[in-house]
XYZ file of C-alpha atoms in Angstrom:
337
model
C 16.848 27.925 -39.696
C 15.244 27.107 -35.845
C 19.026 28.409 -34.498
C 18.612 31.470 -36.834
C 14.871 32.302 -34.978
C 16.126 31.618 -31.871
C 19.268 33.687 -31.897
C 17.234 36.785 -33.730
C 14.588 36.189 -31.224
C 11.430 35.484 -33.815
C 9.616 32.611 -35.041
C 10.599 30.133 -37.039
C 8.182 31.015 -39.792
C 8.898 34.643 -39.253
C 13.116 33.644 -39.927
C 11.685 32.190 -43.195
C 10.069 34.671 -44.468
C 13.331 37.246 -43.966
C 15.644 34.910 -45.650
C 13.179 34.031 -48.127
C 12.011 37.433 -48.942
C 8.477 36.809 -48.655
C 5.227 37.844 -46.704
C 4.964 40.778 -44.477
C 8.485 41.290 -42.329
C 9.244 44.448 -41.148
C 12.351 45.933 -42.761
C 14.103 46.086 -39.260
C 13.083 42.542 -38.204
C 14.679 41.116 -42.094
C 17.799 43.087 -41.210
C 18.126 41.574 -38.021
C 17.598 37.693 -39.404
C 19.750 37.920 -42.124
C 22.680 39.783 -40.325
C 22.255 36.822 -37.541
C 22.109 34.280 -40.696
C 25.270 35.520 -41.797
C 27.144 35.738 -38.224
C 25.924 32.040 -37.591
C 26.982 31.111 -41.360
C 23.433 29.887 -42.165
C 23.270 28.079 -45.461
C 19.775 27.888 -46.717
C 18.975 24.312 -47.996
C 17.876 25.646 -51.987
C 15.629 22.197 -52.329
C 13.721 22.941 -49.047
C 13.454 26.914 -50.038
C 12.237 25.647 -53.542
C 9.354 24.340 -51.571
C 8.724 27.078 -49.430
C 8.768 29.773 -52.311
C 7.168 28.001 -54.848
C 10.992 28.713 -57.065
C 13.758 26.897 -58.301
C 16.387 29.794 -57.991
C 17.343 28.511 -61.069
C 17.415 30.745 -64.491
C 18.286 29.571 -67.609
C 21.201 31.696 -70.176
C 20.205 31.203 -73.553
C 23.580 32.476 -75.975
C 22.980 32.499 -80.084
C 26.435 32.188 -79.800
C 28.677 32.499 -76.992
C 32.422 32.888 -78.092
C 31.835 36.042 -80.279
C 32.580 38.778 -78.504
C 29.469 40.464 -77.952
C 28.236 37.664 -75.917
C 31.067 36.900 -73.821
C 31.731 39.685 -71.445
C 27.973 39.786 -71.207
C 27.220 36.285 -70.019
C 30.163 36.350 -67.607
C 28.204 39.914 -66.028
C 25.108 38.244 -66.166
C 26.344 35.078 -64.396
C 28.657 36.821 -62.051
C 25.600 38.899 -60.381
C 23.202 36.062 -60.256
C 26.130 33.962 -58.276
C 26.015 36.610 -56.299
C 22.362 36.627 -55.731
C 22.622 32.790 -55.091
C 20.886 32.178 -58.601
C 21.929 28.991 -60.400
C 22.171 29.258 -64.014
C 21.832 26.681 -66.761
C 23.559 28.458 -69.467
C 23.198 26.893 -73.549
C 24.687 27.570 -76.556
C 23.630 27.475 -80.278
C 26.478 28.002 -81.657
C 24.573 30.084 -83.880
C 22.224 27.095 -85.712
C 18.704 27.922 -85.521
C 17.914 24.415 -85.079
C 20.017 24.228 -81.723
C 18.576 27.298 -80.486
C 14.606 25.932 -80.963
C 16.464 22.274 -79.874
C 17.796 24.197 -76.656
C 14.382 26.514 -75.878
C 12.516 23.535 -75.726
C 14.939 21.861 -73.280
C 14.243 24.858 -71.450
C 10.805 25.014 -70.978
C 10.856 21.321 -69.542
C 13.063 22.611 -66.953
C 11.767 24.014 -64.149
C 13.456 27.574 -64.205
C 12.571 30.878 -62.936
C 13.276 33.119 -65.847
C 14.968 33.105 -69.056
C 17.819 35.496 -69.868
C 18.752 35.951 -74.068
C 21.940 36.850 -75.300
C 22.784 37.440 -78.889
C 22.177 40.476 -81.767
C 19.912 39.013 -83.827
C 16.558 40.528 -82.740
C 14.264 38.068 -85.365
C 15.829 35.045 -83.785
C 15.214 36.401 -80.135
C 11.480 36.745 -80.930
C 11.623 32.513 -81.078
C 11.618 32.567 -77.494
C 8.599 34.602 -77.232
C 6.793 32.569 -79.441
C 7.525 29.523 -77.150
C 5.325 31.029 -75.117
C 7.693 31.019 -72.239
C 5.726 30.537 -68.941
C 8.347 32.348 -66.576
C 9.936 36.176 -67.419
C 12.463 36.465 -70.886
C 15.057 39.252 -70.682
C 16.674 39.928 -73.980
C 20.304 41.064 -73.914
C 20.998 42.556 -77.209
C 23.152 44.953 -79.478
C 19.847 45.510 -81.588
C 16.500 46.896 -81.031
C 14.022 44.407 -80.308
C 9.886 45.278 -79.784
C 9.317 47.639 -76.788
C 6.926 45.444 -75.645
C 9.820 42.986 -74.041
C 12.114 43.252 -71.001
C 15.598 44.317 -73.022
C 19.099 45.564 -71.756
C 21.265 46.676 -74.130
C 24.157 49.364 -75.642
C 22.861 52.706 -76.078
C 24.161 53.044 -79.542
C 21.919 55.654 -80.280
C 23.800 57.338 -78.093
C 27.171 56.450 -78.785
C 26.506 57.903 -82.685
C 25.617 61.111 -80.918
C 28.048 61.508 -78.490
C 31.296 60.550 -80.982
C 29.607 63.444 -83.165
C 29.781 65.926 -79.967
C 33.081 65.229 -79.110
C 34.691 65.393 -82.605
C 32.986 68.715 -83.504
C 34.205 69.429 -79.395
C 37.560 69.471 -80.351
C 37.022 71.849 -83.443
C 36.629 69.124 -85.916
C 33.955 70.266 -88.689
C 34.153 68.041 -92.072
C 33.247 65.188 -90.083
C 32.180 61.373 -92.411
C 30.892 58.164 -90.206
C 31.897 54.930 -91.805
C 29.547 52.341 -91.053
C 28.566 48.785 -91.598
C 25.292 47.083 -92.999
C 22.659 49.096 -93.883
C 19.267 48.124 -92.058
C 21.467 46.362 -89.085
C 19.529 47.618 -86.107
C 22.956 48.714 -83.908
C 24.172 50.439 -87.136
C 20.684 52.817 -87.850
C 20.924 53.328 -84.046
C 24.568 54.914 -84.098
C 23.505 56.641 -87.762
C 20.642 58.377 -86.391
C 22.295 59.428 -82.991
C 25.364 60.822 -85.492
C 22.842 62.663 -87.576
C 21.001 64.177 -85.052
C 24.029 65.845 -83.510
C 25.359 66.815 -86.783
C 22.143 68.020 -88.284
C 22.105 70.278 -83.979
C 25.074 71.629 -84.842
C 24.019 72.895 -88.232
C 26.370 70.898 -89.670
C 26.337 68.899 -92.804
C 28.162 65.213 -92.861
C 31.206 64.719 -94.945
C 31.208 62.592 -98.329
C 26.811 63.647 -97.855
C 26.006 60.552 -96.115
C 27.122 57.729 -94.136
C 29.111 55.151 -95.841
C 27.965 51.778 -95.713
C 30.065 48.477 -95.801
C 30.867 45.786 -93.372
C 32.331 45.529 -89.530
C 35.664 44.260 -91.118
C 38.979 45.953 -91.200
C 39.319 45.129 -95.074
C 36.102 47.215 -95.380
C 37.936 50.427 -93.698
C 41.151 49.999 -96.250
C 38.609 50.086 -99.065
C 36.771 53.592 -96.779
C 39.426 55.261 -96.435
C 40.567 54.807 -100.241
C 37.116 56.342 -100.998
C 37.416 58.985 -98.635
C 41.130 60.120 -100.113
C 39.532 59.867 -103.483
C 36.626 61.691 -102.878
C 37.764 65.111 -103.444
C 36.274 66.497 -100.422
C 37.870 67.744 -97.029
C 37.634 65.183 -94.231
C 38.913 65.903 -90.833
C 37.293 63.308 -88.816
C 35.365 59.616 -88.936
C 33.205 57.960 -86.782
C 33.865 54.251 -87.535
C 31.085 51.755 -86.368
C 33.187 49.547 -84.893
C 37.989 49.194 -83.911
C 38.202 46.943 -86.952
C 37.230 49.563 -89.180
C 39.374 52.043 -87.731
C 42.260 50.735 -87.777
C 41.803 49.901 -91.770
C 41.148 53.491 -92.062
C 44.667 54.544 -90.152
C 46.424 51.885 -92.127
C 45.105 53.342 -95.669
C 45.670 57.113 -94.226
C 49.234 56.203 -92.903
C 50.283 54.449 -96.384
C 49.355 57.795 -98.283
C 51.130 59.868 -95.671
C 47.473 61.477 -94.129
C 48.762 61.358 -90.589
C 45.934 60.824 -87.635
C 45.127 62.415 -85.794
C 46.768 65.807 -86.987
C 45.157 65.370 -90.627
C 41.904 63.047 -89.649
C 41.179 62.011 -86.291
C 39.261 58.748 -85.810
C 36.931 57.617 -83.267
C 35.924 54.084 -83.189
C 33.381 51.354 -81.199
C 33.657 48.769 -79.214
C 37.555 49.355 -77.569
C 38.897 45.929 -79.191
C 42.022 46.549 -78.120
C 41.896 46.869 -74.608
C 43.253 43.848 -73.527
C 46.470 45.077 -75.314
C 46.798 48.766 -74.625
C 49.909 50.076 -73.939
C 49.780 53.269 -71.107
C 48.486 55.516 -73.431
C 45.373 54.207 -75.827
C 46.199 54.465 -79.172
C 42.083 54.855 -80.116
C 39.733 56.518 -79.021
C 36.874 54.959 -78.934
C 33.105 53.780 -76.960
C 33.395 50.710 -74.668
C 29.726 49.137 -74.845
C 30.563 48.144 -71.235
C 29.231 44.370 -72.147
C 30.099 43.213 -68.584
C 27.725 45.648 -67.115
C 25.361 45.094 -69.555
C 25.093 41.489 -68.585
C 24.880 42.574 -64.796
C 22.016 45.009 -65.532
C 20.310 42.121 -67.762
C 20.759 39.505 -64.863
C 19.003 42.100 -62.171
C 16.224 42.878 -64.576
C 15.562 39.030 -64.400
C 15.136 38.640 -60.863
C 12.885 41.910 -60.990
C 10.402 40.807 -63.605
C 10.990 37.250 -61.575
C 9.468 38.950 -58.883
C 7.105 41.241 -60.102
C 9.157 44.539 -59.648
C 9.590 45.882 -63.168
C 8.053 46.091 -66.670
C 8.200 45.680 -70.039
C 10.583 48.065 -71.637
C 14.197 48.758 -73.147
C 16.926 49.752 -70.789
C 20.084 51.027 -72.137
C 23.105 50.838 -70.680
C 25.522 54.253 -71.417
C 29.107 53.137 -73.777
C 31.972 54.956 -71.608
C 34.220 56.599 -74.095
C 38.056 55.954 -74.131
C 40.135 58.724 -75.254
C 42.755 58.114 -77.565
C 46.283 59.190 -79.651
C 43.803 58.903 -82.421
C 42.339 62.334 -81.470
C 44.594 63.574 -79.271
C 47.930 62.656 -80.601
C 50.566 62.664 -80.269
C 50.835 60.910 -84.281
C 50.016 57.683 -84.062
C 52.412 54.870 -85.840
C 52.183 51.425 -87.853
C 53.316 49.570 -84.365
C 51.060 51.661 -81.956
C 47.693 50.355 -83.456
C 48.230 47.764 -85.532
């Protein structure tokens, strides 16, 4: 640090202050320290700068579960940006137990970290850390809603249910049905009510007169797509709530000859399959962009960490993928599933 003053031509405390980020340094005086920091190679001693700050640079990554595929991507964004940021990260997993979980928040509170970041979907479970009475900043990363009144990143599914209606009745699509999963699941109202809205805009009522309700697996969009065909009523396009459901619904079109997307084009959530597209995507679909959601989580941390930001959800836009599925050409058994 004394090499880094002297070379930058300021005082030792003054060095400190620009590498540390705190106190009063003018923005041209921190720009010269750190680019001489980095031109000498200066690596800050973390224990000493612990000391200094009054921080451990240290967060903690709490997962419900961290192998499903939700929380994945999103931990690997979140702990990719703080690595960048020279954050450490103590990262847990509860495998989904409640019991874990409360074992592993109270772990966590005897450590001394800087913040807490949250992963998982289940909003009820997330509010445990709350009532822990964390004494550093909790950021929730989550696929549901959780109270307003906490630091949040998530999916804007809400947005996603509005924007797959837009784009179906876009390309001249008009008996339009959204197969969903579980009823009263927070991500699933979200993508209902953004779907409704943009139906009910474009005056437009939604096929089979409601969403149908079910599950996120592909068995449950066979058993759709049988009730769709059996329905009576024209269909032309679906919404599914998530790839699993689908591809049930192409495999029950294609085995009574309904060909997608020239009969019924699909849309799905979540772009499962692109670790194994071939060069053109077979279904279209809304990539929650978990990786970046886990970024944006991580650098809302070290915000409310230092003061900079407040309470409040920010969502992160789904990019959509365009498919065969709407486009065509027809898709086939082997290019989906």
């Amino acid at each position: 640090m004394s090499d880094v003053a002297r070379v930058a031509g300021v005082s030792l405390t003054t060095a400190s202050r620009a590498l540390n980020g705190v106190g009063r340094v003018s923005a041209e005086t921190r720009a010269r320290v750190i680019e001489t920091a980095e031109r000498l190679q200066f690596q800050p001693d973390m224990l000493a700068r612990s000391f200094v700050t009054g921080r451990s640079f240290i967060v903690g990554v709490l997962a419900e579960s961290a192998l499903g595929r939700f929380s994945m991507p999103l931990i690997m964004g979140a702990t990719n940006y703080l690595g960048r940021e020279n954050i450490a990260t103590v990262t847990l997993d509860a495998r989904g137990t409640p019991r874990v979980l409360n074992e592993y928040l109270k772990r966590l509170r005897s450590r001394r970290i800087d913040g807490l970041l949250v992963v998982g979907d289940d909003p009820n479970r997330a509010s445990l850390v709350l009532s822990e009475d964390f004494a550093v900043p909790v950021v929730f990363a989550s696929s549901s809603a959780t109270p307003e009144t906490d630091y949040v990143v998530a999916p804007d599914n809400r947005g996603a249910g509005r924007a797959a209606a837009e784009y179906l009745i876009g390309i001249g699509r008009r008996n339009i049905a959204h197969v969903t999963a579980a009823v009263h699941d927070p991500a699933v109202d979200a993508r209902v009510d953004g779907f409704t809205e943009a139906m009910r805009s474009a005056g437009m009522p939604i096929a089979m007169g409601a969403p149908l309700y079910g599950s996120y697996q592909q068995r449950w969009g066979l058993n759709a797509g049988e009730r769709i065909l059996a329905g009576g009523q024209p269909v032309d396009a679906i919404f599914a709530a998530n790839d699993e459901i689908a591809i049930g619904l192409f495999a029950t079109f294609h085995r009574h000859g309904v060909r997608v997307p020239d009969d019924i084009a699909i849309v799905g959530y979540d772009n499962r399959l692109a670790g194994v597209m071939r060069p053109d995507h077979p279904l279209s679909t809304f990539d929650p962009d978990l990786t970046t959601v886990g970024e944006r989580a991580a650098e809302r941390l070290l915000q409310a960490i230092g003061g900079t930001t407040t309470p409040g959800i920010h969502y992160v836009q789904p990019t959509f993928v365009e498919g065969r599925s709407t486009i065509g050409p027809t898709l086939e058994p082997n290019d989906i599933l």
